[in-house]
mmCIF file of C-alpha atoms in Angstrom:
data_model
loop_
_atom_site.group_PDB
_atom_site.id
_atom_site.type_symbol
_atom_site.label_atom_id
_atom_site.label_comp_id
_atom_site.label_asym_id
_atom_site.label_seq_id
_atom_site.Cartn_x
_atom_site.Cartn_y
_atom_site.Cartn_z
ATOM 1 C CA MET A 1 0.000 0.000 0.000
ATOM 2 C CA THR A 2 2.788 2.464 0.909
ATOM 3 C CA LYS A 3 5.634 0.683 -0.956
ATOM 4 C CA SER A 4 7.472 0.027 2.321
ATOM 5 C CA PHE A 5 6.835 3.604 3.490
ATOM 6 C CA SER A 6 9.139 5.000 0.815
ATOM 7 C CA HIS A 7 7.304 8.293 0.157
ATOM 8 C CA LYS A 8 7.077 10.392 3.319
ATOM 9 C CA LEU A 9 4.773 13.406 3.058
ATOM 10 C CA ASP A 10 5.132 14.875 6.533
ATOM 11 C CA HIS A 11 6.286 14.149 10.062
ATOM 12 C CA GLY A 12 5.868 15.604 13.525
ATOM 13 C CA GLY A 13 5.433 14.787 17.186
ATOM 14 C CA TYR A 14 2.421 12.614 16.359
ATOM 15 C CA GLY A 15 4.334 10.408 13.900
ATOM 16 C CA SER A 16 4.714 10.398 10.109
ATOM 17 C CA VAL A 17 2.465 10.576 7.044
ATOM 18 C CA TYR A 18 3.180 8.505 3.934
ATOM 19 C CA ARG A 19 1.728 8.479 0.451
ATOM 20 C CA GLY A 20 0.124 5.235 -0.641
ATOM 21 C CA ASN A 21 -2.334 3.567 -2.991
ATOM 22 C CA MET A 22 -5.259 1.281 -2.330
ATOM 23 C CA ARG A 23 -5.840 -1.825 -4.432
ATOM 24 C CA ASN A 24 -8.336 0.053 -6.588
ATOM 25 C CA GLY A 25 -5.654 2.654 -7.385
ATOM 26 C CA ARG A 26 -7.023 5.396 -5.143
ATOM 27 C CA GLU A 27 -4.284 7.602 -3.690
ATOM 28 C CA ILE A 28 -4.307 7.951 0.083
ATOM 29 C CA ALA A 29 -2.258 9.452 2.906
ATOM 30 C CA VAL A 30 -1.347 7.000 5.673
ATOM 31 C CA LYS A 31 -0.798 8.628 9.067
ATOM 32 C CA MET A 32 1.299 6.365 11.302
ATOM 33 C CA LEU A 33 1.009 7.427 14.941
ATOM 34 C CA LYS A 34 3.864 6.949 17.366
ATOM 35 C CA GLY A 35 4.194 7.103 21.130
ATOM 36 C CA ILE A 36 0.687 5.748 21.762
ATOM 37 C CA GLU A 37 0.208 5.490 25.507
ATOM 38 C CA GLY A 38 -2.550 4.047 27.658
ATOM 39 C CA ASP A 39 -5.753 3.510 25.707
ATOM 40 C CA GLY A 40 -4.664 5.687 22.764
ATOM 41 C CA GLU A 41 -7.031 8.547 23.562
ATOM 42 C CA GLN A 42 -5.741 10.807 20.780
ATOM 43 C CA PHE A 43 -6.170 8.055 18.188
ATOM 44 C CA MET A 44 -9.711 7.257 19.325
ATOM 45 C CA ASN A 45 -10.544 10.976 19.432
ATOM 46 C CA GLU A 46 -9.543 11.373 15.812
ATOM 47 C CA VAL A 47 -11.455 8.307 14.633
ATOM 48 C CA ALA A 48 -14.576 9.157 16.656
ATOM 49 C CA SER A 49 -14.596 12.800 15.581
ATOM 50 C CA ILE A 50 -13.891 12.577 11.885
ATOM 51 C CA SER A 51 -16.039 9.485 11.319
ATOM 52 C CA ARG A 52 -19.052 11.639 12.225
ATOM 53 C CA THR A 53 -18.335 14.190 9.512
ATOM 54 C CA SER A 54 -19.213 14.515 5.842
ATOM 55 C CA HIS A 55 -18.407 17.907 4.368
ATOM 56 C CA VAL A 56 -16.450 19.298 1.427
ATOM 57 C CA SER A 57 -14.217 21.263 3.822
ATOM 58 C CA ILE A 58 -13.378 18.305 6.100
ATOM 59 C CA VAL A 59 -10.758 15.740 5.081
ATOM 60 C CA THR A 60 -12.240 12.280 4.445
ATOM 61 C CA LEU A 61 -11.210 9.350 6.630
ATOM 62 C CA VAL A 62 -10.890 6.308 4.356
ATOM 63 C CA GLY A 63 -10.105 3.819 7.120
ATOM 64 C CA TYR A 64 -7.969 3.034 10.154
ATOM 65 C CA CYS A 65 -5.879 0.199 11.542
ATOM 66 C CA LEU A 66 -5.210 -1.121 15.063
ATOM 67 C CA GLN A 67 -2.678 -3.909 15.291
ATOM 68 C CA GLY A 68 -0.979 -4.406 18.629
ATOM 69 C CA SER A 69 0.679 -1.112 19.535
ATOM 70 C CA LYS A 70 0.483 0.159 15.952
ATOM 71 C CA ARG A 71 -2.073 2.807 15.010
ATOM 72 C CA ALA A 72 -2.688 4.087 11.483
ATOM 73 C CA LEU A 73 -5.220 6.447 9.918
ATOM 74 C CA LEU A 74 -5.969 6.403 6.189
ATOM 75 C CA TYR A 75 -7.048 9.697 4.624
ATOM 76 C CA GLU A 76 -7.795 10.931 1.143
ATOM 77 C CA TYR A 77 -4.604 12.199 -0.484
ATOM 78 C CA MET A 78 -4.286 15.984 -0.746
ATOM 79 C CA PRO A 79 -1.792 16.775 -3.552
ATOM 80 C CA ASN A 80 -1.110 20.395 -2.598
ATOM 81 C CA GLY A 81 -0.095 19.652 0.970
ATOM 82 C CA SER A 82 -0.872 21.909 3.904
ATOM 83 C CA LEU A 83 -1.690 25.614 3.956
ATOM 84 C CA GLU A 84 1.483 26.171 5.988
ATOM 85 C CA ARG A 85 3.462 25.861 2.762
ATOM 86 C CA TYR A 86 1.720 28.915 1.319
ATOM 87 C CA THR A 87 1.625 31.264 4.309
ATOM 88 C CA PHE A 88 3.945 34.227 4.633
ATOM 89 C CA GLY A 89 5.242 32.863 7.905
ATOM 90 C CA SER A 90 6.567 29.694 6.249
ATOM 91 C CA ASN A 91 10.155 28.977 5.280
ATOM 92 C CA SER A 92 9.436 29.037 1.545
ATOM 93 C CA THR A 93 11.463 31.322 -0.689
ATOM 94 C CA GLU A 94 9.994 34.704 -1.585
ATOM 95 C CA GLY A 95 7.538 34.215 -4.434
ATOM 96 C CA GLU A 96 7.769 30.426 -4.300
ATOM 97 C CA ASP A 97 4.526 28.513 -3.738
ATOM 98 C CA SER A 98 2.622 31.807 -3.528
ATOM 99 C CA LEU A 99 -1.127 32.077 -4.043
ATOM 100 C CA SER A 100 -3.157 35.026 -5.270
ATOM 101 C CA TRP A 101 -5.088 37.050 -2.719
ATOM 102 C CA ASP A 102 -8.353 35.952 -4.314
ATOM 103 C CA LYS A 103 -7.349 32.295 -3.899
ATOM 104 C CA LEU A 104 -6.339 32.908 -0.282
ATOM 105 C CA PHE A 105 -9.711 34.574 0.273
ATOM 106 C CA ASP A 106 -11.467 31.493 -1.146
ATOM 107 C CA ILE A 107 -9.425 29.305 1.214
ATOM 108 C CA VAL A 108 -10.382 31.488 4.180
ATOM 109 C CA LYS A 109 -14.077 31.151 3.288
ATOM 110 C CA GLY A 110 -13.760 27.387 2.840
ATOM 111 C CA ILE A 111 -12.202 26.944 6.284
ATOM 112 C CA ALA A 112 -14.978 29.066 7.807
ATOM 113 C CA ARG A 113 -17.623 26.836 6.199
ATOM 114 C CA GLY A 114 -15.875 23.775 7.595
ATOM 115 C CA LEU A 115 -15.846 25.213 11.114
ATOM 116 C CA GLU A 116 -19.492 26.226 10.833
ATOM 117 C CA TYR A 117 -20.303 22.633 9.919
ATOM 118 C CA LEU A 118 -18.319 21.203 12.847
ATOM 119 C CA HIS A 119 -19.929 23.586 15.326
ATOM 120 C CA ALA A 120 -23.508 23.625 14.049
ATOM 121 C CA GLY A 121 -23.969 21.192 11.161
ATOM 122 C CA CYS A 122 -23.216 17.878 12.873
ATOM 123 C CA ASN A 123 -25.615 16.056 15.171
ATOM 124 C CA THR A 124 -22.792 16.172 17.716
ATOM 125 C CA ARG A 125 -20.848 19.424 17.944
ATOM 126 C CA ILE A 126 -17.118 19.013 17.332
ATOM 127 C CA VAL A 127 -14.597 21.532 18.660
ATOM 128 C CA HIS A 128 -11.276 21.022 16.891
ATOM 129 C CA PHE A 129 -8.893 22.820 19.316
ATOM 130 C CA ASP A 130 -5.952 22.850 16.878
ATOM 131 C CA ILE A 131 -6.856 25.054 13.914
ATOM 132 C CA LYS A 132 -3.613 26.240 12.284
ATOM 133 C CA PRO A 133 -2.109 26.318 8.757
ATOM 134 C CA HIS A 134 -0.419 22.927 9.200
ATOM 135 C CA ASN A 135 -3.806 21.277 9.809
ATOM 136 C CA ILE A 136 -5.484 22.753 6.729
ATOM 137 C CA LEU A 137 -4.903 20.547 3.682
ATOM 138 C CA LEU A 138 -5.400 21.618 0.060
ATOM 139 C CA ASP A 139 -6.765 19.407 -2.714
ATOM 140 C CA GLN A 140 -5.881 19.586 -6.409
ATOM 141 C CA ASP A 141 -8.012 22.726 -6.813
ATOM 142 C CA PHE A 142 -6.654 24.333 -3.615
ATOM 143 C CA CYS A 143 -9.948 23.791 -1.816
ATOM 144 C CA PRO A 144 -9.198 23.637 1.933
ATOM 145 C CA LYS A 145 -10.024 20.697 4.176
ATOM 146 C CA ILE A 146 -9.693 20.699 7.959
ATOM 147 C CA SER A 147 -7.628 17.759 9.235
ATOM 148 C CA ASP A 148 -6.011 16.310 12.395
ATOM 149 C CA PHE A 149 -8.788 15.790 14.938
ATOM 150 C CA GLY A 150 -6.541 14.278 17.614
ATOM 151 C CA LEU A 151 -7.311 17.058 20.119
ATOM 152 C CA ALA A 152 -10.988 17.443 19.219
ATOM 153 C CA LYS A 153 -13.795 17.284 21.767
ATOM 154 C CA LEU A 154 -17.358 16.130 21.133
ATOM 155 C CA CYS A 155 -20.342 17.680 22.884
ATOM 156 C CA ARG A 156 -24.091 18.030 22.508
ATOM 157 C CA GLN A 157 -25.362 20.880 20.360
ATOM 158 C CA LYS A 158 -27.108 22.462 23.352
ATOM 159 C CA GLU A 159 -23.938 22.505 25.439
ATOM 160 C CA SER A 160 -22.158 25.861 25.287
ATOM 161 C CA ARG A 161 -19.330 24.940 27.680
ATOM 162 C CA ILE A 162 -16.697 22.248 27.331
ATOM 163 C CA SER A 163 -14.762 20.661 30.169
ATOM 164 C CA ILE A 164 -11.072 20.032 29.452
ATOM 165 C CA ALA A 165 -8.471 18.765 31.908
ATOM 166 C CA ARG A 166 -5.602 20.840 30.495
ATOM 167 C CA ALA A 167 -4.781 23.309 27.751
ATOM 168 C CA ARG A 168 -4.688 21.853 24.246
ATOM 169 C CA GLY A 169 -3.616 23.240 20.904
ATOM 170 C CA THR A 170 -0.604 25.058 19.469
ATOM 171 C CA ILE A 171 0.989 28.132 21.030
ATOM 172 C CA GLY A 172 0.082 31.198 19.011
ATOM 173 C CA TYR A 173 -3.339 29.836 18.077
ATOM 174 C CA ILE A 174 -4.739 28.844 21.490
ATOM 175 C CA ALA A 175 -7.640 30.970 22.723
ATOM 176 C CA PRO A 176 -6.945 32.680 26.087
ATOM 177 C CA GLU A 177 -9.774 30.853 27.870
ATOM 178 C CA VAL A 178 -8.256 27.475 26.963
ATOM 179 C CA PHE A 179 -5.170 28.004 29.133
ATOM 180 C CA SER A 180 -6.713 30.308 31.765
ATOM 181 C CA ARG A 181 -10.281 30.092 33.081
ATOM 182 C CA ASN A 182 -9.990 33.758 34.104
ATOM 183 C CA TYR A 183 -10.974 34.591 30.520
ATOM 184 C CA GLY A 184 -14.264 32.704 30.703
ATOM 185 C CA PRO A 185 -15.648 29.258 29.831
ATOM 186 C CA VAL A 186 -14.264 27.134 27.004
ATOM 187 C CA GLY A 187 -16.508 26.537 24.001
ATOM 188 C CA SER A 188 -16.576 26.457 20.218
ATOM 189 C CA LYS A 189 -15.401 30.078 20.140
ATOM 190 C CA ALA A 190 -11.935 28.725 20.928
ATOM 191 C CA ASP A 191 -11.821 27.491 17.324
ATOM 192 C CA VAL A 192 -12.972 30.902 16.091
ATOM 193 C CA TYR A 193 -10.048 32.547 17.888
ATOM 194 C CA SER A 194 -7.615 30.050 16.332
ATOM 195 C CA TYR A 195 -9.206 30.671 12.937
ATOM 196 C CA CYS A 196 -8.661 34.429 13.293
ATOM 197 C CA MET A 197 -5.007 33.827 14.172
ATOM 198 C CA LEU A 198 -4.715 31.607 11.092
ATOM 199 C CA VAL A 199 -6.172 34.315 8.833
ATOM 200 C CA LEU A 200 -3.817 36.927 10.254
ATOM 201 C CA GLU A 201 -0.939 34.503 9.751
ATOM 202 C CA MET A 202 -1.926 34.141 6.100
ATOM 203 C CA VAL A 203 -1.817 37.877 5.416
ATOM 204 C CA GLY A 204 0.541 39.052 8.167
ATOM 205 C CA ALA A 205 3.840 38.763 6.289
ATOM 206 C CA ARG A 206 5.892 38.336 9.483
ATOM 207 C CA LYS A 207 8.853 37.261 7.378
ATOM 208 C CA LYS A 208 8.670 40.441 5.294
ATOM 209 C CA ILE A 209 8.508 42.800 8.266
ATOM 210 C CA ASP A 210 11.604 41.480 10.005
ATOM 211 C CA GLY A 211 13.287 38.680 8.122
ATOM 212 C CA SER A 212 16.535 39.267 9.990
ATOM 213 C CA THR A 213 15.116 38.211 13.352
ATOM 214 C CA ASP A 214 15.993 34.571 13.880
ATOM 215 C CA ASP A 215 13.331 33.905 16.500
ATOM 216 C CA ASN A 216 10.611 35.904 14.741
ATOM 217 C CA SER A 217 8.526 32.836 13.868
ATOM 218 C CA SER A 218 8.561 31.612 17.475
ATOM 219 C CA LYS A 219 6.952 34.754 18.902
ATOM 220 C CA TYR A 220 3.431 34.543 20.257
ATOM 221 C CA PHE A 221 1.469 35.907 17.308
ATOM 222 C CA PRO A 222 -1.064 38.139 19.132
ATOM 223 C CA GLN A 223 1.860 39.828 20.904
ATOM 224 C CA TRP A 224 3.717 40.183 17.608
ATOM 225 C CA LEU A 225 0.640 41.696 15.946
ATOM 226 C CA ASP A 226 0.185 44.209 18.742
ATOM 227 C CA GLU A 227 3.835 45.271 18.451
ATOM 228 C CA ASN A 228 3.747 45.571 14.644
ATOM 229 C CA LEU A 229 0.175 46.647 13.918
ATOM 230 C CA ASP A 230 1.098 49.763 11.926
ATOM 231 C CA GLN A 231 3.572 47.876 9.736
ATOM 232 C CA PHE A 232 1.120 45.017 9.333
ATOM 233 C CA CYS A 233 -1.713 47.262 8.130
ATOM 234 C CA GLY A 234 0.635 49.142 5.806
ATOM 235 C CA LEU A 235 1.771 45.937 4.119
ATOM 236 C CA THR A 236 -1.644 44.381 3.706
ATOM 237 C CA THR A 237 -3.400 47.471 2.369
ATOM 238 C CA SER A 238 -0.614 48.224 -0.121
ATOM 239 C CA GLU A 239 -0.197 44.676 -1.458
ATOM 240 C CA ILE A 240 -3.759 43.416 -1.818
ATOM 241 C CA SER A 241 -5.194 44.216 -5.216
ATOM 242 C CA SER A 242 -8.738 42.951 -4.706
ATOM 243 C CA SER A 243 -10.994 45.641 -3.241
ATOM 244 C CA ASP A 244 -13.325 43.006 -1.787
ATOM 245 C CA THR A 245 -10.465 41.271 0.011
ATOM 246 C CA THR A 246 -9.129 44.584 1.320
ATOM 247 C CA GLU A 247 -12.521 45.492 2.763
ATOM 248 C CA VAL A 248 -12.855 42.132 4.503
ATOM 249 C CA LEU A 249 -9.378 42.419 6.038
ATOM 250 C CA ARG A 250 -10.050 45.925 7.309
ATOM 251 C CA ASN A 251 -13.305 44.769 8.895
ATOM 252 C CA ALA A 252 -11.532 41.801 10.491
ATOM 253 C CA LEU A 253 -8.760 43.955 11.940
ATOM 254 C CA PHE A 254 -10.797 46.880 13.151
#
């Protein structure tokens, strides 16, 4: 299926993702999880969450495998990789793998539709808790699909609060209430906060503002935005050619 795991697509703390083919020729991405402890809560979370979904903006789970300590998830193959590759904060060369502002705007709208479906379109509400460019995959037409439901929580539609034992997500995208209850109860709005950080990451051009700062990408993004708001607004308003996109960005920022 994976030709002895010869074609690695991605890797991280969760494990590695390999390209493969099913017997009928369908291309898939095989996510091999590592470091599974206890009852494999993260693995079961991902299977339970994504198996309840069916939406154009949610990646499709083709199947999964449990064999001894091995855990694998089989997803539809997304030829254009993750959105992280196309954001200004990535390590790509200037101009390489760039997308037009109109295409980025379409991606932003697609992600929003996916989140709306997770929060209100499913019989069971799903809060993702890890919305970020790396977890947004792009198909052959650059249509976005939300992926990686390992940290997701399920709750009834009528429940507005979610109980979590500890903070979850990625620094820079985590909503304040997730790591400190002083900011209020945790709910689906945590994903909305992460989504806003993702959008600002897409148009923020952190690399362009201060490419000489080695630790620039590791800064907490809300803090970075507050420190560089004037530069940020100057770059976005001068570089975006679409009047519709400019208006949306101004509304989002102010």
